[in-house]
Each structure stands twice: as C-alpha cells, then as structure tokens.
Tab-separated table of C-alpha atoms and ligand atoms in Angstrom:
chain	number	residue	atom	x	y	z
V	1	UNK	CA	98.909	75.165	93.537
V	2	UNK	CA	98.389	76.994	90.220
V	3	UNK	CA	98.722	80.741	90.586
V	4	UNK	CA	96.109	82.447	88.445
V	5	UNK	CA	96.461	85.904	86.994
V	6	UNK	CA	94.876	88.594	89.143
V	7	UNK	CA	91.816	90.492	87.834
V	8	UNK	CA	92.876	94.178	87.601
V	9	UNK	CA	89.738	95.265	89.489
V	10	UNK	CA	90.471	92.811	92.317
V	11	UNK	CA	94.052	94.034	92.536
V	12	UNK	CA	92.883	97.633	92.763
V	13	UNK	CA	90.278	96.831	95.397
V	14	UNK	CA	92.757	94.849	97.508
V	15	UNK	CA	95.277	97.700	97.291
V	16	UNK	CA	92.652	100.250	98.314
V	17	UNK	CA	91.608	98.069	101.254
V	18	UNK	CA	95.264	97.667	102.259
V	19	UNK	CA	95.715	101.440	102.306
V	20	UNK	CA	92.493	101.984	104.268
V	21	UNK	CA	93.247	99.399	106.930
V	22	UNK	CA	96.910	100.362	107.217
V	23	UNK	CA	95.919	103.993	107.784
V	24	UNK	CA	93.300	102.875	110.278
V	25	UNK	CA	95.774	100.962	112.442
V	26	UNK	CA	98.463	103.670	112.106
V	27	UNK	CA	95.976	106.196	113.470
V	28	UNK	CA	95.704	104.390	116.812
V	29	UNK	CA	97.189	106.462	119.614
V	30	UNK	CA	100.192	105.385	121.650
V	31	UNK	CA	97.977	104.660	124.648
V	32	UNK	CA	95.526	102.623	122.518
V	33	UNK	CA	98.455	100.588	121.206
V	34	UNK	CA	99.799	100.073	124.708
V	35	UNK	CA	96.397	98.988	126.024
V	36	UNK	CA	95.981	96.609	123.049
V	37	UNK	CA	99.425	95.049	123.599
V	38	UNK	CA	98.702	94.418	127.278
V	39	UNK	CA	95.264	92.947	126.570
V	40	UNK	CA	96.743	90.711	123.904
V	41	UNK	CA	98.816	88.962	126.585
V	42	UNK	CA	95.671	88.388	128.667
V	43	UNK	CA	93.892	86.927	125.622
V	44	UNK	CA	96.786	84.616	124.787
V	45	UNK	CA	96.947	83.342	128.351
V	46	UNK	CA	93.358	82.116	127.885
V	47	UNK	CA	94.088	80.057	124.749
V	48	UNK	CA	94.066	76.329	125.437
V	49	UNK	CA	96.819	75.766	122.843
V	50	UNK	CA	99.056	78.214	124.723
V	51	UNK	CA	99.178	76.113	127.896
V	52	UNK	CA	101.696	73.639	126.407
V	53	UNK	CA	103.360	75.898	123.851
V	54	UNK	CA	107.166	75.751	123.892
V	55	UNK	CA	107.978	77.363	120.518
V	56	UNK	CA	106.065	80.373	119.239
V	57	UNK	CA	106.478	82.226	115.924
V	58	UNK	CA	105.837	85.973	116.077
V	59	UNK	CA	106.758	89.132	114.189
V	60	UNK	CA	108.410	92.484	114.899
V	61	UNK	CA	105.801	95.227	114.974
V	62	UNK	CA	105.720	97.600	112.030
V	63	UNK	CA	103.255	100.058	110.470
V	64	UNK	CA	100.785	100.210	113.390
V	65	UNK	CA	100.504	96.433	113.755
V	66	UNK	CA	99.426	95.002	117.065
V	67	UNK	CA	102.519	95.491	119.247
V	68	UNK	CA	104.241	92.220	120.141
V	69	UNK	CA	106.939	93.625	122.484
V	70	UNK	CA	105.006	93.027	125.714
V	71	UNK	CA	104.035	89.550	124.532
V	72	UNK	CA	107.612	88.621	123.612
V	73	UNK	CA	108.873	89.726	127.045
V	74	UNK	CA	106.087	87.667	128.632
V	75	UNK	CA	107.023	84.579	126.588
V	76	UNK	CA	110.708	84.887	127.449
V	77	UNK	CA	109.844	85.231	131.099
V	78	UNK	CA	107.815	81.983	130.882
V	79	UNK	CA	110.676	80.153	129.143
V	80	UNK	CA	108.807	79.915	125.814
V	81	UNK	CA	111.119	80.122	122.782
V	82	UNK	CA	110.304	82.954	120.350
V	83	UNK	CA	110.998	82.789	116.610
V	84	UNK	CA	110.886	85.665	114.124
V	85	UNK	CA	110.606	85.676	110.321
V	86	UNK	CA	113.723	86.331	108.258
V	87	UNK	CA	113.560	86.955	104.513
V	88	UNK	CA	114.994	83.869	102.839
V	89	UNK	CA	118.469	84.763	101.466
V	90	UNK	CA	117.989	83.059	98.088
V	91	UNK	CA	114.400	81.811	97.838
V	92	UNK	CA	112.530	85.038	97.009
V	93	UNK	CA	109.187	85.546	98.732
V	94	UNK	CA	109.845	82.900	101.378
V	95	UNK	CA	110.473	83.197	105.108
V	96	UNK	CA	112.702	81.379	107.562
V	97	UNK	CA	111.934	81.447	111.284
V	98	UNK	CA	114.940	82.061	113.563
V	99	UNK	CA	115.114	82.034	117.319
V	100	UNK	CA	114.996	85.460	118.950
V	101	UNK	CA	116.492	85.979	122.409
V	102	UNK	CA	117.665	89.070	124.293
V	103	UNK	CA	121.157	88.545	122.860
V	104	UNK	CA	120.217	87.823	119.228
V	105	UNK	CA	122.112	90.105	116.801
V	106	UNK	CA	119.516	91.937	114.678
V	107	UNK	CA	119.624	93.705	111.324
V	108	UNK	CA	117.138	95.715	109.285
V	109	UNK	CA	115.849	93.789	106.257
V	110	UNK	CA	114.888	95.046	102.792
V	111	UNK	CA	111.606	96.444	104.246
V	112	UNK	CA	113.381	98.163	107.145
V	113	UNK	CA	112.013	95.597	109.616
V	114	UNK	CA	114.402	94.192	112.197
V	115	UNK	CA	115.130	90.489	111.852
V	116	UNK	CA	117.642	88.102	113.487
V	117	UNK	CA	120.936	88.021	111.618
V	118	UNK	CA	121.064	84.822	109.577
V	119	UNK	CA	122.477	81.921	111.585
V	120	UNK	CA	121.477	78.488	110.313
V	121	UNK	CA	121.817	76.943	113.776
V	122	UNK	CA	118.916	79.142	114.951
V	123	UNK	CA	116.404	78.103	112.261
V	124	UNK	CA	113.210	76.370	113.373
V	125	UNK	CA	111.180	74.506	110.721
V	126	UNK	CA	107.696	76.017	110.791
V	127	UNK	CA	106.186	72.580	111.359
V	128	UNK	CA	108.048	72.496	114.692
V	129	UNK	CA	106.400	75.674	115.965
V	130	UNK	CA	103.549	75.071	118.408
V	131	UNK	CA	101.892	78.372	117.487
V	132	UNK	CA	102.548	80.705	114.573
V	133	UNK	CA	101.087	84.191	115.024
V	134	UNK	CA	100.836	86.066	111.736
V	135	UNK	CA	100.518	89.788	111.117
V	136	UNK	CA	97.271	90.927	109.459
V	137	UNK	CA	96.247	94.072	107.568
V	138	UNK	CA	92.551	93.114	107.434
V	139	UNK	CA	90.464	90.003	108.114
V	140	UNK	CA	86.851	88.975	107.629
V	141	UNK	CA	84.221	86.745	109.227
V	142	UNK	CA	85.469	83.563	107.573
V	143	UNK	CA	89.189	84.101	108.269
V	144	UNK	CA	90.245	85.558	104.938
V	145	UNK	CA	93.416	87.524	105.448
V	146	UNK	CA	94.817	90.544	103.660
V	147	UNK	CA	98.502	91.025	104.380
V	148	UNK	CA	101.064	93.599	103.287
V	149	UNK	CA	100.979	92.286	99.724
V	150	UNK	CA	104.168	90.247	99.421
V	151	UNK	CA	102.540	86.822	99.632
V	152	UNK	CA	105.104	85.823	102.293
V	153	UNK	CA	102.586	84.304	104.677
V	154	UNK	CA	100.568	82.611	101.917
V	155	UNK	CA	103.739	80.816	100.869
V	156	UNK	CA	104.512	79.937	104.501
V	157	UNK	CA	101.024	78.795	105.497
V	158	UNK	CA	100.522	76.586	102.467
V	159	UNK	CA	103.029	74.200	104.091
V	160	UNK	CA	101.184	73.851	107.371
V	161	UNK	CA	97.470	74.585	107.040
V	162	UNK	CA	95.280	71.472	106.752
V	163	UNK	CA	98.279	69.142	106.994
V	164	UNK	CA	97.333	66.264	109.276
V	165	UNK	CA	100.975	65.633	110.226
V	166	UNK	CA	101.483	69.222	111.347
V	167	UNK	CA	100.337	70.375	114.758
V	168	UNK	CA	101.238	74.066	114.396
V	169	UNK	CA	98.297	76.290	115.361
V	170	UNK	CA	98.096	79.353	113.120
V	171	UNK	CA	96.569	82.489	114.628
V	172	UNK	CA	96.373	85.931	113.030
V	173	UNK	CA	96.924	88.900	115.354
V	174	UNK	CA	94.949	92.056	114.674
V	175	UNK	CA	93.362	95.090	116.206
V	176	UNK	CA	89.553	94.931	116.364
V	177	UNK	CA	89.386	97.790	113.844
V	178	UNK	CA	91.013	95.544	111.222
V	179	UNK	CA	87.889	93.391	110.914
V	180	UNK	CA	85.634	93.772	107.904
V	181	UNK	CA	82.583	91.814	106.716
V	182	UNK	CA	84.094	90.319	103.578
V	183	UNK	CA	87.439	90.527	101.758
V	184	UNK	CA	88.137	89.899	98.066
V	185	UNK	CA	90.427	86.865	97.840
V	186	UNK	CA	92.732	85.278	95.299
V	187	UNK	CA	93.463	81.615	94.570
V	188	UNK	CA	96.711	81.604	96.569
V	189	UNK	CA	95.328	83.244	99.719
V	190	UNK	CA	95.407	80.944	102.723
V	191	UNK	CA	92.620	81.768	105.179
V	192	UNK	CA	93.324	81.805	108.891
V	193	UNK	CA	91.631	79.306	111.231
V	194	UNK	CA	91.831	81.772	114.120
V	195	UNK	CA	92.239	85.505	114.576
V	196	UNK	CA	92.993	86.961	117.967
V	197	UNK	CA	92.356	90.591	118.825
V	198	UNK	CA	92.931	92.346	122.160
V	199	UNK	CA	89.270	91.622	122.996
V	200	UNK	CA	88.375	88.261	121.447
V	201	UNK	CA	89.239	85.081	119.590
V	202	UNK	CA	87.551	84.551	116.219
V	203	UNK	CA	87.308	80.883	115.248
V	204	UNK	CA	86.953	80.390	111.499
V	205	UNK	CA	87.597	76.644	111.096
K	301	ATP	N1	101.982	80.063	97.129
K	301	ATP	C1	102.382	81.023	96.294
K	301	ATP	N2	103.241	80.729	95.284
K	301	ATP	C2	103.653	81.705	94.442
K	301	ATP	N3	103.292	83.009	94.539
K	301	ATP	C3	102.449	83.347	95.512
K	301	ATP	C4	101.956	82.386	96.446
K	301	ATP	N4	101.161	83.037	97.330
K	301	ATP	C5	101.159	84.341	96.953
K	301	ATP	N5	101.916	84.522	95.860
K	301	ATP	C6	102.124	85.804	95.154
K	301	ATP	O1	102.344	86.820	96.115
K	301	ATP	C7	101.751	88.040	95.660
K	301	ATP	C8	101.092	88.752	96.817
K	301	ATP	O2	100.056	87.967	97.373
K	301	ATP	P1	98.926	88.637	98.277
K	301	ATP	O3	98.386	89.845	97.602
K	301	ATP	O4	97.944	87.568	98.670
K	301	ATP	O5	99.795	89.096	99.550
K	301	ATP	P2	99.412	89.125	101.103
K	301	ATP	O6	98.754	87.860	101.520
K	301	ATP	O7	98.640	90.375	101.344
K	301	ATP	O8	100.860	89.285	101.687
K	301	ATP	P3	101.636	88.648	102.950
K	301	ATP	O9	101.279	87.185	103.022
K	301	ATP	O10	103.090	88.880	102.622
K	301	ATP	O11	101.214	89.409	104.158
K	301	ATP	C9	100.758	87.679	94.571
K	301	ATP	O12	101.147	88.389	93.419
K	301	ATP	C10	100.893	86.191	94.368
K	301	ATP	O13	101.056	85.862	93.003
K	302	MG	MG1	97.378	86.750	100.479
C-alpha cells in the first residue's frame, strides 16, 4: 500500500482528537474502570466467535484503556491462551505476539508498557490467533479507529483484514465514551469490523 503524505490540518486534528479522547478515558474513576472491566467479560462471553476461541491476542492496559486484567484472568481460567504484543526487535513499527502466562517474564518496553520478554518459542503468528482485540483511542460509526499514533496496529491489521485465508476475528476494545460520529482517516488506517464496549458490540462490516 502506498503511504501518502499527511495533510498538516489532518495531522493536527487527529492529534487534538487523540488528546481529547485520551483525557476522557483517563478521567474515568477507579470504580468506573472496574465496572467496565467486569462488564467487558460478560460482553465477550456473549460473542459467538468466543465460544471456540483457543488463542486470543490482547494488550496490557495503559493510559486509561479498557482494563484487560479481569478478562485475562478469565481466559486463563478457561484454558484459553493469551498473547500480548511485543515491539519487534529489529523491524521498527511492527509487533510480534507472544504467549502470556502467569509465569511469563515481563519487561517494560520503550513506551513503559509491560511486554513478555522476547522468546521466539512463544511467538504466535497473528493469522493463528482466533481473536485479536486491539486497543482504541477513539472509534466512529463505520469502524474507523484512532490509535496512539504509532501505526503499530495498522501495520499488523493489514496482514489479516479482508484476507480470505485468515480466520482471525479483529475486535477493538473501547469505553463507550470513546465513540464519536466521524473520525478523520488516512490512507493507511485499517478500519475495525467490530468494536466491543462494556455495554455493546458495534458491527461495522
Ligand atoms: N502499513 C503501514 N506502512 C508504513 N507506515 C505506516 C503504515 N500504517 C501506518 N503507518 C505510519 O504510522 C504512522 C502513524 O499512523 P496512525 O496515525 O494511523 O497511528 P494509529 O493508528 O493511531 O496508531 P496505532 O495503530 O499504533 O494505535 C503514520 O505516520 C503512518 O505513516
Ligand atoms: Mg491508524
């Protein structure tokens, strides 16, 4: 895919929106976050694609994101394997997904986010994940996604979205307050087919 130059006004607008929505989710109280995390598990249990899921990609919560701790504990308890993103050691801007268990050695990455210590035997190709849950800063009615601005998930999703040979279901996780009517997009943005909040599933396919 050709990467076009960004319009300065679009860049500024996207950065402003990022700030606004990041502040909005950071302002949620501890009890609101706890309630959201518990309800997220109830929502996921209702997804048809979850019934047979054996390998699930998730993320470590950061910056007011929807808390995944309760969900991860729930998945472990059900025997579902959990995989977390790791910054690729030599392919800048790309992610690897490594298995995460209670005994996985962790380290803080360049962004201060905990990730499994690199161990090639623990890597799962993203096409082998049954579900990949992505973090979201903001989303709109048609599944456009604004992330933290590194392009990490755009580069990841380009390999799995709309690929007939790939059965990975991609679902963005967000608080309800992260929804907006319409987001400015760029050529490389990969929209999400589904977004799950603690109260509902948005289908954008
Ligand atoms: N497929 C791609 N190939 C090369 N560069 C890319 C690709 N996708 C995104 N980028 C680059 O990544 C940068 C950030 O992209 P963008 O603003 O869409 O991030 P984001 O979607 O908010 O971040 P993230 O996916 O990490 O949450 C852009 O400058 C863009 O040029
Ligand atoms: Mg993007």
